Amino acid sequence: MTFDGRVARISRLAVLIAFPPIFAFAYDRYCANTFYSIALAYVPVIFGGIGLVSRPVLDAAAGRTSTRDEFSGKGLLLGSFGAFFLLLIFAPQHIDRTALVALFLSSVAFYYAVGKAGCLALGCCRAVVPRRVPLPAIEALWSFALALVALATLSEPTTLRLLTFAALVAAFLALRLFSRCARGTRMRSALAKPDSIALGALVFVFIAMATLG
C-alpha cells in the first residue's frame, strides 16, 4: 500500500473513532438519554460499516470466481439509514425526532465527505468531470456542504425543517446519480439501485410529513 493509501485509511479510521462521541453528545442534548444517544451515534455507524464491506463478502459467499474488491456505497447508506430509523421508532415520545434526524443527516453527509476525501488519496473513483476536476473532490465538497445545511435546520420551525430534509435527501440522491453516471453507469440503471429508490422514497416521506404536519 502506498503512503497516501495508508494516510487515507488511517484518517478514515480516526474519524470513525473520534466523531461518534461528538454526535452522541449532540443527540443527548435533544433526548436527555445517554444510553439512547450512544446507540443513535454508534449503531448506524456499525451497520453502515457492515454494509460497506458487503459487496466482496457477498461475492465470496455466492462463490463468484472473480470477487469485487471495492466496497459498497449503497450498502453503507442502506445499513446506516435502516439502523437509524429503526432506532427512531423506539425514541421516547417527548423527543423532537426531527432534531435527531437533522443530526443524523449531518453525520451521514459528513462521513460520506470524509470517505470521498480518502478516495482522492487512494486514487479510486477515477472519473473526472469538465475542467478535469476529480469526481471524489466534487462529492466531498458537495456532501460537506449538505452536512452544514442539515445542522442549520436545527434552528428552523418543524415544517420548514422537514421540507429542508426533503431537499437535502434529493440533493444527496442527485450526488449519487451524478457519481454513478460520471463513472459510466446509465441513468436508468443508476435510478434502479436500492439506495436510489430508498432515498427517493424518503424525499416523499419528508414532504408528506411536512404537508400533514
Short mmCIF file of C-alpha atoms in Angstrom, two decimals:
data_model
loop_
_atom_site.label_atom_id
_atom_site.label_comp_id
_atom_site.label_asym_id
_atom_site.label_seq_id
_atom_site.Cartn_x
_atom_site.Cartn_y
_atom_site.Cartn_z
CA MET A 1 0.00 0.00 0.00
CA THR A 2 1.28 3.48 -0.85
CA PHE A 3 1.94 6.16 1.76
CA ASP A 4 -1.10 8.13 0.56
CA GLY A 5 -3.21 5.00 0.85
CA ARG A 6 -2.10 4.48 4.46
CA VAL A 7 -2.88 8.11 5.29
CA ALA A 8 -6.36 7.78 3.75
CA ARG A 9 -7.19 4.60 5.64
CA ILE A 10 -5.82 5.89 8.95
CA SER A 11 -7.70 9.19 8.62
CA ARG A 12 -10.96 7.38 7.86
CA LEU A 13 -10.49 5.12 10.87
CA ALA A 14 -9.61 8.10 13.07
CA VAL A 15 -12.81 9.89 12.06
CA LEU A 16 -14.93 6.80 12.83
CA ILE A 17 -13.33 6.60 16.28
CA ALA A 18 -13.31 10.31 17.14
CA PHE A 19 -16.64 11.62 15.85
CA PRO A 20 -19.33 9.23 17.17
CA PRO A 21 -18.78 10.55 20.74
CA ILE A 22 -19.33 14.08 19.44
CA PHE A 23 -22.58 13.08 17.75
CA ALA A 24 -23.62 11.12 20.87
CA PHE A 25 -23.18 14.31 22.90
CA ALA A 26 -25.28 16.23 20.36
CA TYR A 27 -28.03 13.60 20.42
CA ASP A 28 -28.05 13.68 24.22
CA ARG A 29 -28.79 17.40 24.15
CA TYR A 30 -32.13 16.70 22.46
CA CYS A 31 -33.19 13.42 24.07
CA ALA A 32 -31.51 13.59 27.52
CA ASN A 33 -30.91 9.85 27.49
CA THR A 34 -27.24 8.91 27.43
CA PHE A 35 -27.68 5.24 26.55
CA TYR A 36 -30.09 6.02 23.72
CA SER A 37 -27.82 8.80 22.43
CA ILE A 38 -24.86 6.42 22.30
CA ALA A 39 -26.98 3.92 20.37
CA LEU A 40 -28.02 6.62 17.86
CA ALA A 41 -24.39 7.60 17.34
CA TYR A 42 -22.81 4.14 17.12
CA VAL A 43 -25.39 1.64 15.82
CA PRO A 44 -25.81 3.32 12.39
CA VAL A 45 -22.01 3.52 12.08
CA ILE A 46 -21.67 -0.19 12.88
CA PHE A 47 -24.40 -1.25 10.44
CA GLY A 48 -23.07 1.18 7.85
CA GLY A 49 -19.64 -0.41 8.21
CA ILE A 50 -21.14 -3.87 7.72
CA GLY A 51 -22.92 -2.60 4.63
CA LEU A 52 -19.70 -1.04 3.37
CA VAL A 53 -17.90 -4.39 3.22
CA SER A 54 -20.96 -6.27 1.98
CA ARG A 55 -20.03 -6.39 -1.71
CA PRO A 56 -16.81 -8.50 -1.51
CA VAL A 57 -18.31 -10.62 1.30
CA LEU A 58 -21.49 -11.37 -0.67
CA ASP A 59 -19.44 -12.12 -3.78
CA ALA A 60 -17.33 -14.62 -1.83
CA ALA A 61 -20.43 -16.17 -0.21
CA ALA A 62 -22.04 -16.57 -3.65
CA GLY A 63 -18.96 -18.43 -4.86
CA ARG A 64 -18.16 -15.97 -7.65
CA THR A 65 -14.84 -16.71 -9.29
CA SER A 66 -13.95 -13.01 -9.53
CA THR A 67 -14.94 -11.05 -6.44
CA ARG A 68 -15.14 -7.25 -6.46
CA ASP A 69 -12.64 -5.65 -4.09
CA GLU A 70 -14.35 -2.26 -3.90
CA PHE A 71 -16.73 -1.59 -1.02
CA SER A 72 -20.44 -0.96 -1.40
CA GLY A 73 -21.62 2.64 -1.09
CA LYS A 74 -25.25 1.57 -1.29
CA GLY A 75 -24.68 -0.96 1.46
CA LEU A 76 -23.25 1.80 3.64
CA LEU A 77 -26.26 4.07 3.05
CA LEU A 78 -28.93 1.39 3.41
CA GLY A 79 -27.31 -0.04 6.54
CA SER A 80 -26.87 3.27 8.34
CA PHE A 81 -30.26 4.70 7.33
CA GLY A 82 -32.07 1.48 8.19
CA ALA A 83 -30.46 1.17 11.62
CA PHE A 84 -31.13 4.81 12.48
CA PHE A 85 -34.79 4.83 11.50
CA LEU A 86 -35.42 1.60 13.43
CA LEU A 87 -33.93 3.29 16.49
CA LEU A 88 -36.05 6.37 15.81
CA ILE A 89 -39.24 4.31 16.07
CA PHE A 90 -38.41 3.47 19.70
CA ALA A 91 -37.45 7.01 20.72
CA PRO A 92 -39.26 8.32 23.83
CA GLN A 93 -42.42 10.19 22.90
CA HIS A 94 -41.28 13.56 24.28
CA ILE A 95 -38.25 13.72 21.98
CA ASP A 96 -38.20 16.02 18.95
CA ARG A 97 -37.46 13.38 16.35
CA THR A 98 -36.83 15.94 13.62
CA ALA A 99 -33.86 17.27 15.59
CA LEU A 100 -32.41 13.75 15.76
CA VAL A 101 -32.95 13.34 12.01
CA ALA A 102 -31.14 16.65 11.38
CA LEU A 103 -28.13 15.42 13.34
CA PHE A 104 -28.22 12.03 11.61
CA LEU A 105 -28.37 13.50 8.10
CA SER A 106 -25.49 15.79 9.02
CA SER A 107 -23.42 12.85 10.29
CA VAL A 108 -24.10 10.74 7.17
CA ALA A 109 -23.15 13.58 4.85
CA PHE A 110 -20.03 14.30 6.91
CA TYR A 111 -18.85 10.68 6.93
CA TYR A 112 -19.52 10.43 3.20
CA ALA A 113 -17.43 13.57 2.62
CA VAL A 114 -14.53 12.13 4.63
CA GLY A 115 -14.77 8.86 2.71
CA LYS A 116 -14.62 10.64 -0.63
CA ALA A 117 -11.70 12.76 0.53
CA GLY A 118 -9.95 9.46 1.25
CA CYS A 119 -10.75 8.34 -2.30
CA LEU A 120 -8.58 11.19 -3.57
CA ALA A 121 -5.58 9.79 -1.74
CA LEU A 122 -6.36 6.18 -2.61
CA GLY A 123 -6.82 7.00 -6.29
CA CYS A 124 -10.18 5.24 -6.61
CA CYS A 125 -13.28 6.70 -8.29
CA ARG A 126 -11.02 7.91 -11.07
CA ALA A 127 -13.68 9.63 -13.17
CA VAL A 128 -13.22 13.34 -13.85
CA VAL A 129 -15.75 15.97 -14.80
CA PRO A 130 -15.32 19.05 -17.04
CA ARG A 131 -12.17 21.08 -16.30
CA ARG A 132 -10.63 17.82 -15.09
CA VAL A 133 -11.83 18.10 -11.50
CA PRO A 134 -11.59 14.69 -9.77
CA LEU A 135 -15.02 13.26 -9.05
CA PRO A 136 -14.26 12.48 -5.36
CA ALA A 137 -13.36 16.14 -4.76
CA ILE A 138 -16.78 17.26 -6.01
CA GLU A 139 -18.53 14.58 -3.97
CA ALA A 140 -16.61 15.50 -0.81
CA LEU A 141 -17.33 19.24 -1.09
CA TRP A 142 -20.97 18.70 -2.05
CA SER A 143 -21.53 16.29 0.83
CA PHE A 144 -19.77 18.51 3.37
CA ALA A 145 -21.99 21.42 2.32
CA LEU A 146 -25.07 19.24 2.84
CA ALA A 147 -23.81 18.36 6.33
CA LEU A 148 -23.64 22.05 7.23
CA VAL A 149 -27.13 22.70 5.86
CA ALA A 150 -28.52 19.78 7.88
CA LEU A 151 -27.07 21.28 11.06
CA ALA A 152 -28.52 24.68 10.18
CA THR A 153 -32.03 23.19 10.15
CA LEU A 154 -31.89 22.81 13.94
CA SER A 155 -32.87 26.47 14.21
CA GLU A 156 -35.81 26.15 11.77
CA PRO A 157 -39.52 25.53 12.56
CA THR A 158 -40.53 21.87 12.23
CA THR A 159 -42.39 22.19 8.91
CA LEU A 160 -39.56 24.09 7.25
CA ARG A 161 -37.09 21.61 8.72
CA LEU A 162 -38.93 18.68 7.13
CA LEU A 163 -39.05 20.41 3.74
CA THR A 164 -35.33 21.12 4.03
CA PHE A 165 -34.76 17.44 4.81
CA ALA A 166 -36.57 16.56 1.57
CA ALA A 167 -34.34 18.97 -0.35
CA LEU A 168 -31.20 17.62 1.34
CA VAL A 169 -32.02 13.99 0.56
CA ALA A 170 -32.91 14.94 -3.03
CA ALA A 171 -29.57 16.74 -3.35
CA PHE A 172 -27.75 13.72 -1.93
CA LEU A 173 -29.61 11.44 -4.35
CA ALA A 174 -28.58 13.75 -7.20
CA LEU A 175 -24.98 13.46 -5.99
CA ARG A 176 -25.15 9.66 -6.04
CA LEU A 177 -26.68 9.63 -9.53
CA PHE A 178 -24.11 12.12 -10.79
CA SER A 179 -21.30 9.99 -9.34
CA ARG A 180 -22.56 6.79 -10.94
CA CYS A 181 -23.24 8.36 -14.34
CA ALA A 182 -19.80 10.02 -14.33
CA ARG A 183 -18.31 6.55 -13.92
CA GLY A 184 -20.23 5.17 -16.90
CA THR A 185 -23.50 3.88 -15.41
CA ARG A 186 -26.64 4.61 -17.41
CA MET A 187 -29.17 6.84 -15.66
CA ARG A 188 -31.87 4.15 -15.79
CA SER A 189 -29.59 1.66 -14.06
CA ALA A 190 -28.48 4.26 -11.50
CA LEU A 191 -32.11 5.07 -10.64
CA ALA A 192 -32.89 1.37 -10.17
CA LYS A 193 -30.25 0.88 -7.44
CA PRO A 194 -31.71 0.07 -3.99
CA ASP A 195 -30.24 3.16 -2.32
CA SER A 196 -31.58 5.41 -5.09
CA ILE A 197 -35.08 4.01 -4.60
CA ALA A 198 -34.81 4.35 -0.81
CA LEU A 199 -33.55 7.94 -0.98
CA GLY A 200 -36.25 8.87 -3.49
CA ALA A 201 -38.94 7.39 -1.24
CA LEU A 202 -37.51 9.30 1.73
CA VAL A 203 -37.91 12.59 -0.14
CA PHE A 204 -41.64 11.94 -0.50
CA VAL A 205 -41.91 10.83 3.15
CA PHE A 206 -40.47 14.13 4.36
CA ILE A 207 -42.73 16.13 2.02
CA ALA A 208 -45.77 14.18 3.25
CA MET A 209 -44.80 14.74 6.89
CA ALA A 210 -44.41 18.47 6.29
CA THR A 211 -47.74 18.64 4.47
CA LEU A 212 -49.66 16.66 7.10
CA GLY A 213 -47.74 18.37 9.79
#
